[in-house]
Amino acid sequence: MNTQDGKITVVGGGAIGGIVAARLARSGQAVSLLARGAQLDAIKRSGLSVIDGDDRYTLKVDATDQPETLGVQGLLFICLKGPALTAAAASLTPLVGPGTHIVSVMNGVPWWYLNEFGGALAGQRLESVDPGGVVSAALPPSQASGCVVHISSSIAEPGVIRKGYGNELIIGPGSARMADRAAHAVELLRHAQFDVVASDDIRRDIWVKLWGNMTMNPISAITRSTGDVILDDPLTKNLVVSVMEEARRIGKEIGIELTMTTDARNAMTRKLGAFRTSMLQDVEAGRQLEIEAILGAPYEIAVKAGIPAPFISVLYGLVGQLNANLIKQA
């Protein structure tokens, strides 16, 4: 399948970026991968390997940590956690031209979320995920689309990605002018054997996933409890519901209606059993937590809109202190 987007780069060689790059390469696309550290060294030495059930394959991928060597890209998949994107944003400017299509493949609220959206908040910058405008300066919000990931994946060892459950990506344009480009990205990833849903309201889809992440992730990080324990305890479940109802009100203020009940959403989560959230895994590994996109941005939107969010603010403050302690200990 030929791509109208020209050169393609996946930014971030971690668990999700790695599987996206590998699947694209396996489908015949010439794709570059921006990675770093041991992951980059292993990929350059032995290729990028994927373990997917009984299927294991290895591909040669053009991997580098020098974006300036790649030139302007037609399509960029941003597969970084929030703190990593903030740190790397300025270095990505050589990849972006006026025709570059930028697809954020990230958890939580992305830097472009309020571009041409949000009622009275439309066009405002979110300091929590775009401090000082550093991300927007490198990755123009008007050129962005969004991707919600429903795939479990992990790094088994440097250069090796182990795909877990799920295979769904939800993709939609951030603005009407990007609709054709987003539709092409959908087809590109379908050809790469992902189950891709074309969204007509990607901001709502992002908020729906956030609705679960903004409770289970930080509560599990603070308590070290698995998902089943959190939802089976009436007190922590009440906290989950209180945060979700605040998020529902915040979403409504900026134009997002959530029709699902909190009980229905939590029943879906409970079916996952004794799962360890990504934030809990980060705590156990001593890694910096992805807080701002998951809690900081919703809280900032609430403040801007004048909506009380006491439960979100408490959770945001507690997990922020936890993160600060992890950084000190690193």
mmCIF file of C-alpha atoms in Angstrom:
data_model
loop_
_atom_site.group_PDB
_atom_site.id
_atom_site.type_symbol
_atom_site.label_atom_id
_atom_site.label_comp_id
_atom_site.label_asym_id
_atom_site.label_seq_id
_atom_site.Cartn_x
_atom_site.Cartn_y
_atom_site.Cartn_z
ATOM 1 C CA MET A 1 0.000 0.000 0.000
ATOM 2 C CA ASN A 2 1.461 3.356 -1.024
ATOM 3 C CA THR A 3 1.044 6.296 1.325
ATOM 4 C CA GLN A 4 0.063 9.778 0.228
ATOM 5 C CA ASP A 5 1.768 11.104 3.332
ATOM 6 C CA GLY A 6 5.343 10.623 2.123
ATOM 7 C CA LYS A 7 7.950 9.751 4.714
ATOM 8 C CA ILE A 8 6.718 8.198 7.969
ATOM 9 C CA THR A 9 8.363 8.381 11.377
ATOM 10 C CA VAL A 10 7.258 6.883 14.678
ATOM 11 C CA VAL A 11 8.480 9.015 17.576
ATOM 12 C CA GLY A 12 9.074 6.782 20.576
ATOM 13 C CA GLY A 13 10.436 3.245 20.512
ATOM 14 C CA GLY A 14 8.624 1.981 23.587
ATOM 15 C CA ALA A 15 5.918 -0.629 23.920
ATOM 16 C CA ILE A 16 3.326 1.136 21.747
ATOM 17 C CA GLY A 17 5.646 2.992 19.377
ATOM 18 C CA GLY A 18 7.562 -0.215 18.806
ATOM 19 C CA ILE A 19 4.490 -2.227 17.819
ATOM 20 C CA VAL A 20 3.251 0.572 15.533
ATOM 21 C CA ALA A 21 6.627 0.824 13.792
ATOM 22 C CA ALA A 22 6.978 -2.945 13.475
ATOM 23 C CA ARG A 23 3.497 -3.471 12.055
ATOM 24 C CA LEU A 24 3.957 -0.636 9.547
ATOM 25 C CA ALA A 25 7.311 -2.023 8.447
ATOM 26 C CA ARG A 26 5.902 -5.534 8.158
ATOM 27 C CA SER A 27 3.102 -4.211 5.927
ATOM 28 C CA GLY A 28 5.680 -2.856 3.502
ATOM 29 C CA GLN A 29 5.958 0.766 4.615
ATOM 30 C CA ALA A 30 9.340 2.466 4.788
ATOM 31 C CA VAL A 31 9.235 3.753 8.353
ATOM 32 C CA SER A 32 11.795 5.442 10.580
ATOM 33 C CA LEU A 33 11.816 5.093 14.359
ATOM 34 C CA LEU A 34 13.060 7.624 16.877
ATOM 35 C CA ALA A 35 14.261 5.723 19.931
ATOM 36 C CA ARG A 36 16.982 6.013 22.533
ATOM 37 C CA GLY A 37 19.171 4.173 25.006
ATOM 38 C CA ALA A 38 19.313 0.393 25.207
ATOM 39 C CA GLN A 39 16.219 0.079 23.029
ATOM 40 C CA LEU A 40 17.867 1.986 20.190
ATOM 41 C CA ASP A 41 21.143 0.083 20.557
ATOM 42 C CA ALA A 42 19.378 -3.287 20.380
ATOM 43 C CA ILE A 43 17.250 -2.310 17.353
ATOM 44 C CA LYS A 44 20.286 -1.022 15.447
ATOM 45 C CA ARG A 45 22.220 -4.164 16.312
ATOM 46 C CA SER A 46 19.634 -6.906 15.832
ATOM 47 C CA GLY A 47 16.469 -5.337 14.430
ATOM 48 C CA LEU A 48 13.082 -4.766 16.051
ATOM 49 C CA SER A 49 11.429 -7.970 17.247
ATOM 50 C CA VAL A 50 7.796 -8.569 18.151
ATOM 51 C CA ILE A 51 6.319 -11.461 20.120
ATOM 52 C CA ASP A 52 2.599 -11.740 19.398
ATOM 53 C CA GLY A 53 1.230 -14.954 20.856
ATOM 54 C CA ASP A 54 2.898 -17.784 18.941
ATOM 55 C CA ASP A 55 4.080 -15.380 16.240
ATOM 56 C CA ARG A 56 7.580 -13.895 16.519
ATOM 57 C CA TYR A 57 9.163 -11.766 13.833
ATOM 58 C CA THR A 58 12.121 -9.422 13.471
ATOM 59 C CA LEU A 59 12.388 -6.485 11.106
ATOM 60 C CA LYS A 60 15.121 -4.096 10.104
ATOM 61 C CA VAL A 61 13.894 -0.597 10.909
ATOM 62 C CA ASP A 62 15.696 2.688 10.294
ATOM 63 C CA ALA A 63 16.191 3.672 13.940
ATOM 64 C CA THR A 64 17.967 6.760 15.217
ATOM 65 C CA ASP A 65 18.068 9.275 18.061
ATOM 66 C CA GLN A 66 18.916 12.135 15.692
ATOM 67 C CA PRO A 67 15.687 13.561 14.219
ATOM 68 C CA GLU A 68 17.585 16.140 12.182
ATOM 69 C CA THR A 69 18.944 13.333 9.990
ATOM 70 C CA LEU A 70 15.445 12.302 8.847
ATOM 71 C CA GLY A 71 14.158 15.545 7.342
ATOM 72 C CA VAL A 72 10.572 16.742 7.045
ATOM 73 C CA GLN A 73 8.044 13.923 7.336
ATOM 74 C CA GLY A 74 4.640 13.428 5.757
ATOM 75 C CA LEU A 75 3.292 11.502 8.754
ATOM 76 C CA LEU A 76 4.415 11.510 12.374
ATOM 77 C CA PHE A 77 3.107 9.115 15.009
ATOM 78 C CA ILE A 78 3.854 10.607 18.437
ATOM 79 C CA CYS A 79 4.102 7.612 20.787
ATOM 80 C CA LEU A 80 5.664 9.243 23.846
ATOM 81 C CA LYS A 81 4.457 9.704 27.381
ATOM 82 C CA GLY A 82 3.691 13.301 28.333
ATOM 83 C CA PRO A 83 6.907 14.115 30.241
ATOM 84 C CA ALA A 84 9.033 12.630 27.454
ATOM 85 C CA LEU A 85 7.201 14.647 24.805
ATOM 86 C CA THR A 86 7.710 17.891 26.716
ATOM 87 C CA ALA A 87 11.418 17.159 26.993
ATOM 88 C CA ALA A 88 11.810 16.105 23.354
ATOM 89 C CA ALA A 89 9.444 18.527 21.612
ATOM 90 C CA ALA A 90 11.985 21.141 20.529
ATOM 91 C CA SER A 91 14.194 18.463 18.959
ATOM 92 C CA LEU A 92 11.314 17.352 16.702
ATOM 93 C CA THR A 93 11.067 20.601 14.708
ATOM 94 C CA PRO A 94 13.252 19.285 11.826
ATOM 95 C CA LEU A 95 10.587 16.614 11.187
ATOM 96 C CA VAL A 96 7.680 19.026 10.773
ATOM 97 C CA GLY A 97 6.698 21.054 7.739
ATOM 98 C CA PRO A 98 3.422 22.738 6.767
ATOM 99 C CA GLY A 99 2.182 19.490 5.219
ATOM 100 C CA THR A 100 3.144 17.136 8.061
ATOM 101 C CA HIS A 101 0.275 15.146 9.569
ATOM 102 C CA ILE A 102 0.827 14.609 13.308
ATOM 103 C CA VAL A 103 -1.005 11.747 15.039
ATOM 104 C CA SER A 104 -0.800 11.695 18.847
ATOM 105 C CA VAL A 105 -0.811 8.099 20.070
ATOM 106 C CA MET A 106 -0.838 8.945 23.762
ATOM 107 C CA ASN A 107 -2.762 8.537 26.998
ATOM 108 C CA GLY A 108 -4.873 11.356 28.343
ATOM 109 C CA VAL A 109 -5.456 14.867 27.036
ATOM 110 C CA PRO A 110 -3.049 15.869 24.235
ATOM 111 C CA TRP A 111 -1.544 19.332 23.735
ATOM 112 C CA TRP A 112 -3.857 20.108 20.784
ATOM 113 C CA TYR A 113 -7.122 19.238 22.567
ATOM 114 C CA LEU A 114 -8.608 22.760 22.801
ATOM 115 C CA ASN A 115 -7.595 23.783 19.289
ATOM 116 C CA GLU A 116 -10.863 24.879 17.599
ATOM 117 C CA PHE A 117 -12.786 23.202 20.433
ATOM 118 C CA GLY A 118 -14.049 23.755 23.949
ATOM 119 C CA GLY A 119 -16.654 26.497 23.727
ATOM 120 C CA ALA A 120 -15.395 29.480 25.713
ATOM 121 C CA LEU A 121 -12.053 27.672 26.187
ATOM 122 C CA ALA A 122 -11.471 27.068 22.459
ATOM 123 C CA GLY A 123 -7.923 27.820 21.389
ATOM 124 C CA GLN A 124 -6.526 28.100 24.905
ATOM 125 C CA ARG A 125 -3.225 26.405 25.632
ATOM 126 C CA LEU A 126 -3.067 23.821 28.418
ATOM 127 C CA GLU A 127 0.005 24.595 30.474
ATOM 128 C CA SER A 128 -0.133 21.166 32.102
ATOM 129 C CA VAL A 129 0.602 19.317 28.833
ATOM 130 C CA ASP A 130 2.172 22.162 26.847
ATOM 131 C CA PRO A 131 4.322 24.117 29.328
ATOM 132 C CA GLY A 132 5.390 27.425 27.861
ATOM 133 C CA GLY A 133 3.962 26.356 24.510
ATOM 134 C CA VAL A 134 7.014 24.200 23.791
ATOM 135 C CA VAL A 135 4.976 21.321 22.317
ATOM 136 C CA SER A 136 2.713 23.506 20.156
ATOM 137 C CA ALA A 137 5.726 25.380 18.825
ATOM 138 C CA ALA A 138 7.174 22.132 17.470
ATOM 139 C CA LEU A 139 3.954 20.252 16.659
ATOM 140 C CA PRO A 140 1.260 22.666 15.404
ATOM 141 C CA PRO A 141 -2.149 21.766 16.862
ATOM 142 C CA SER A 142 -3.852 22.598 13.545
ATOM 143 C CA GLN A 143 -1.993 19.678 11.917
ATOM 144 C CA ALA A 144 -2.920 17.064 14.529
ATOM 145 C CA SER A 145 -5.174 14.041 14.742
ATOM 146 C CA GLY A 146 -5.721 11.762 17.714
ATOM 147 C CA CYS A 147 -5.387 8.044 18.319
ATOM 148 C CA VAL A 148 -6.826 6.164 21.301
ATOM 149 C CA VAL A 149 -5.048 2.887 22.011
ATOM 150 C CA HIS A 150 -6.765 -0.241 23.305
ATOM 151 C CA ILE A 151 -3.727 -2.521 23.128
ATOM 152 C CA SER A 152 -1.614 -4.010 25.878
ATOM 153 C CA SER A 153 2.073 -4.115 25.010
ATOM 154 C CA SER A 154 5.358 -4.206 26.896
ATOM 155 C CA ILE A 155 9.109 -4.295 26.325
ATOM 156 C CA ALA A 156 10.187 -7.873 27.004
ATOM 157 C CA GLU A 157 13.861 -6.910 26.669
ATOM 158 C CA PRO A 158 15.710 -4.231 24.702
ATOM 159 C CA GLY A 159 14.661 -4.472 21.068
ATOM 160 C CA VAL A 160 11.833 -6.922 21.773
ATOM 161 C CA ILE A 161 8.157 -5.917 22.093
ATOM 162 C CA ARG A 162 5.669 -8.362 23.612
ATOM 163 C CA LYS A 163 2.124 -7.667 22.430
ATOM 164 C CA GLY A 164 -0.605 -8.513 24.925
ATOM 165 C CA TYR A 165 -4.391 -8.338 24.685
ATOM 166 C CA GLY A 166 -6.332 -6.019 22.420
ATOM 167 C CA ASN A 167 -5.693 -4.780 18.897
ATOM 168 C CA GLU A 168 -7.904 -1.679 18.578
ATOM 169 C CA LEU A 169 -6.921 1.837 17.583
ATOM 170 C CA ILE A 170 -9.461 4.678 17.351
ATOM 171 C CA ILE A 171 -8.353 7.493 15.035
ATOM 172 C CA GLY A 172 -9.983 10.799 14.176
ATOM 173 C CA PRO A 173 -9.000 14.266 12.970
ATOM 174 C CA GLY A 174 -8.402 17.124 15.355
ATOM 175 C CA SER A 175 -9.972 19.543 12.870
ATOM 176 C CA ALA A 176 -12.058 19.291 9.706
ATOM 177 C CA ARG A 177 -9.086 20.169 7.503
ATOM 178 C CA MET A 178 -7.296 17.007 8.666
ATOM 179 C CA ALA A 179 -10.203 14.661 7.877
ATOM 180 C CA ASP A 180 -8.709 13.262 4.654
ATOM 181 C CA ARG A 181 -5.307 12.781 6.254
ATOM 182 C CA ALA A 182 -6.849 11.011 9.251
ATOM 183 C CA ALA A 183 -8.842 8.742 6.916
ATOM 184 C CA HIS A 184 -5.630 7.793 5.155
ATOM 185 C CA ALA A 185 -3.917 7.025 8.469
ATOM 186 C CA VAL A 186 -6.858 4.738 9.285
ATOM 187 C CA GLU A 187 -6.324 2.780 6.070
ATOM 188 C CA LEU A 188 -2.560 2.668 6.568
ATOM 189 C CA LEU A 189 -2.930 1.123 10.023
ATOM 190 C CA ARG A 190 -5.655 -1.262 8.916
ATOM 191 C CA HIS A 191 -3.246 -2.508 6.266
ATOM 192 C CA ALA A 192 -0.763 -3.002 9.120
ATOM 193 C CA GLN A 193 -3.244 -5.428 10.744
ATOM 194 C CA PHE A 194 -4.624 -3.204 13.491
ATOM 195 C CA ASP A 195 -8.369 -3.136 14.164
ATOM 196 C CA VAL A 196 -8.925 0.552 13.441
ATOM 197 C CA VAL A 197 -12.094 2.510 14.193
ATOM 198 C CA ALA A 198 -12.538 5.771 12.283
ATOM 199 C CA SER A 199 -13.852 8.271 14.816
ATOM 200 C CA ASP A 200 -16.112 11.194 14.015
ATOM 201 C CA ASP A 201 -15.485 12.668 17.501
ATOM 202 C CA ILE A 202 -11.972 11.807 18.620
ATOM 203 C CA ARG A 203 -12.044 14.226 21.563
ATOM 204 C CA ARG A 204 -14.996 12.345 23.021
ATOM 205 C CA ASP A 205 -13.184 9.022 22.517
ATOM 206 C CA ILE A 206 -10.124 10.436 24.267
ATOM 207 C CA TRP A 207 -12.304 11.618 27.186
ATOM 208 C CA VAL A 208 -14.066 8.246 27.450
ATOM 209 C CA LYS A 209 -10.740 6.430 27.861
ATOM 210 C CA LEU A 210 -9.548 9.134 30.240
ATOM 211 C CA TRP A 211 -12.679 8.524 32.311
ATOM 212 C CA GLY A 212 -11.208 5.209 33.415
ATOM 213 C CA ASN A 213 -7.504 6.103 33.401
ATOM 214 C CA MET A 214 -7.836 9.160 35.630
ATOM 215 C CA THR A 215 -9.173 7.035 38.499
ATOM 216 C CA MET A 216 -7.648 3.578 38.367
ATOM 217 C CA ASN A 217 -4.136 4.716 37.444
ATOM 218 C CA PRO A 218 -3.452 7.209 40.245
ATOM 219 C CA ILE A 219 -5.384 5.302 42.930
ATOM 220 C CA SER A 220 -3.461 2.117 42.136
ATOM 221 C CA ALA A 221 -0.173 4.037 42.204
ATOM 222 C CA ILE A 222 -0.914 5.463 45.641
ATOM 223 C CA THR A 223 -2.352 2.280 47.197
ATOM 224 C CA ARG A 224 -0.321 -0.325 45.231
ATOM 225 C CA SER A 225 -3.629 -2.153 44.740
ATOM 226 C CA THR A 226 -4.812 -3.967 41.625
ATOM 227 C CA GLY A 227 -7.989 -2.913 39.838
ATOM 228 C CA ASP A 228 -10.237 -5.520 41.400
ATOM 229 C CA VAL A 229 -9.265 -4.479 44.936
ATOM 230 C CA ILE A 230 -9.980 -0.817 44.197
ATOM 231 C CA LEU A 231 -13.433 -1.496 42.764
ATOM 232 C CA ASP A 232 -14.398 -4.138 45.332
ATOM 233 C CA ASP A 233 -13.700 -1.816 48.266
ATOM 234 C CA PRO A 234 -16.768 0.455 48.739
ATOM 235 C CA LEU A 235 -14.711 3.433 49.925
ATOM 236 C CA THR A 236 -12.206 3.487 47.073
ATOM 237 C CA LYS A 237 -14.992 2.720 44.608
ATOM 238 C CA ASN A 238 -16.859 5.778 45.910
ATOM 239 C CA LEU A 239 -13.736 7.845 45.221
ATOM 240 C CA VAL A 240 -13.604 6.447 41.690
ATOM 241 C CA VAL A 241 -17.240 7.398 41.093
ATOM 242 C CA SER A 242 -16.791 10.888 42.579
ATOM 243 C CA VAL A 243 -13.827 11.620 40.283
ATOM 244 C CA MET A 244 -15.721 10.280 37.268
ATOM 245 C CA GLU A 245 -18.753 12.475 37.981
ATOM 246 C CA GLU A 246 -16.523 15.532 38.214
ATOM 247 C CA ALA A 247 -14.957 14.574 34.889
ATOM 248 C CA ARG A 248 -18.419 14.182 33.387
ATOM 249 C CA ARG A 249 -19.286 17.764 34.394
ATOM 250 C CA ILE A 250 -15.971 19.107 33.071
ATOM 251 C CA GLY A 251 -16.494 17.317 29.764
ATOM 252 C CA LYS A 252 -20.011 18.692 29.412
ATOM 253 C CA GLU A 253 -18.719 22.223 29.894
ATOM 254 C CA ILE A 254 -16.392 21.914 26.876
ATOM 255 C CA GLY A 255 -18.876 20.054 24.681
ATOM 256 C CA ILE A 256 -18.464 16.363 25.522
ATOM 257 C CA GLU A 257 -21.553 14.421 26.588
ATOM 258 C CA LEU A 258 -20.949 11.093 28.303
ATOM 259 C CA THR A 259 -24.074 8.951 28.205
ATOM 260 C CA MET A 260 -22.616 5.853 29.879
ATOM 261 C CA THR A 261 -23.218 5.469 33.613
ATOM 262 C CA THR A 262 -20.316 5.186 36.024
ATOM 263 C CA ASP A 263 -21.570 1.745 37.058
ATOM 264 C CA ALA A 264 -21.492 0.523 33.457
ATOM 265 C CA ARG A 265 -17.981 1.905 32.904
ATOM 266 C CA ASN A 266 -16.673 0.414 36.146
ATOM 267 C CA ALA A 267 -18.264 -2.950 35.324
ATOM 268 C CA MET A 268 -16.181 -3.000 32.142
ATOM 269 C CA THR A 269 -13.046 -2.306 34.179
ATOM 270 C CA ARG A 270 -13.936 -4.928 36.796
ATOM 271 C CA LYS A 271 -14.021 -7.604 34.080
ATOM 272 C CA LEU A 272 -10.265 -7.119 33.667
ATOM 273 C CA GLY A 273 -9.755 -8.753 37.059
ATOM 274 C CA ALA A 274 -6.621 -8.232 39.150
ATOM 275 C CA PHE A 275 -4.827 -6.043 36.625
ATOM 276 C CA ARG A 276 -1.907 -3.738 37.427
ATOM 277 C CA THR A 277 -2.308 -0.339 35.824
ATOM 278 C CA SER A 278 0.513 1.235 33.837
ATOM 279 C CA MET A 279 1.002 3.837 36.574
ATOM 280 C CA LEU A 280 1.314 1.135 39.219
ATOM 281 C CA GLN A 281 3.915 -0.592 37.056
ATOM 282 C CA ASP A 282 5.797 2.700 36.752
ATOM 283 C CA VAL A 283 5.785 3.144 40.540
ATOM 284 C CA GLU A 284 7.114 -0.368 41.040
ATOM 285 C CA ALA A 285 9.876 0.312 38.507
ATOM 286 C CA GLY A 286 10.713 3.690 40.041
ATOM 287 C CA ARG A 287 9.825 5.544 36.834
ATOM 288 C CA GLN A 288 8.400 9.046 36.508
ATOM 289 C CA LEU A 289 4.605 9.009 36.361
ATOM 290 C CA GLU A 290 2.443 10.282 33.524
ATOM 291 C CA ILE A 291 0.298 12.626 35.603
ATOM 292 C CA GLU A 292 -0.343 15.803 33.658
ATOM 293 C CA ALA A 293 -2.189 14.365 30.649
ATOM 294 C CA ILE A 294 -4.306 12.130 32.884
ATOM 295 C CA LEU A 295 -5.089 14.432 35.839
ATOM 296 C CA GLY A 296 -3.349 17.771 35.346
ATOM 297 C CA ALA A 297 -5.117 18.702 32.104
ATOM 298 C CA PRO A 298 -8.650 17.852 33.311
ATOM 299 C CA TYR A 299 -7.985 19.806 36.492
ATOM 300 C CA GLU A 300 -6.646 22.774 34.490
ATOM 301 C CA ILE A 301 -9.736 22.717 32.264
ATOM 302 C CA ALA A 302 -11.944 22.681 35.367
ATOM 303 C CA VAL A 303 -10.110 25.703 36.803
ATOM 304 C CA LYS A 304 -10.347 27.606 33.501
ATOM 305 C CA ALA A 305 -14.055 26.824 33.263
ATOM 306 C CA GLY A 306 -14.758 27.643 36.925
ATOM 307 C CA ILE A 307 -16.012 24.132 37.721
ATOM 308 C CA PRO A 308 -15.360 22.795 41.259
ATOM 309 C CA ALA A 309 -13.333 19.561 41.134
ATOM 310 C CA PRO A 310 -12.319 18.794 44.742
ATOM 311 C CA PHE A 311 -11.859 15.042 44.292
ATOM 312 C CA ILE A 312 -9.723 15.451 41.162
ATOM 313 C CA SER A 313 -7.650 18.140 42.878
ATOM 314 C CA VAL A 314 -6.936 15.914 45.904
ATOM 315 C CA LEU A 315 -6.001 12.945 43.735
ATOM 316 C CA TYR A 316 -3.833 15.167 41.525
ATOM 317 C CA GLY A 317 -2.038 16.578 44.554
ATOM 318 C CA LEU A 318 -1.394 13.205 46.189
ATOM 319 C CA VAL A 319 -0.073 11.476 43.093
ATOM 320 C CA GLY A 320 2.024 14.569 42.342
ATOM 321 C CA GLN A 321 3.784 14.196 45.679
ATOM 322 C CA LEU A 322 4.302 10.502 45.002
ATOM 323 C CA ASN A 323 5.865 11.355 41.661
ATOM 324 C CA ALA A 324 8.136 13.983 43.198
ATOM 325 C CA ASN A 325 9.427 11.391 45.669
ATOM 326 C CA LEU A 326 10.071 8.892 42.874
ATOM 327 C CA ILE A 327 12.078 11.515 40.988
ATOM 328 C CA LYS A 328 14.161 12.274 44.086
ATOM 329 C CA GLN A 329 14.918 8.595 44.557
ATOM 330 C CA ALA A 330 15.861 7.989 40.922
#
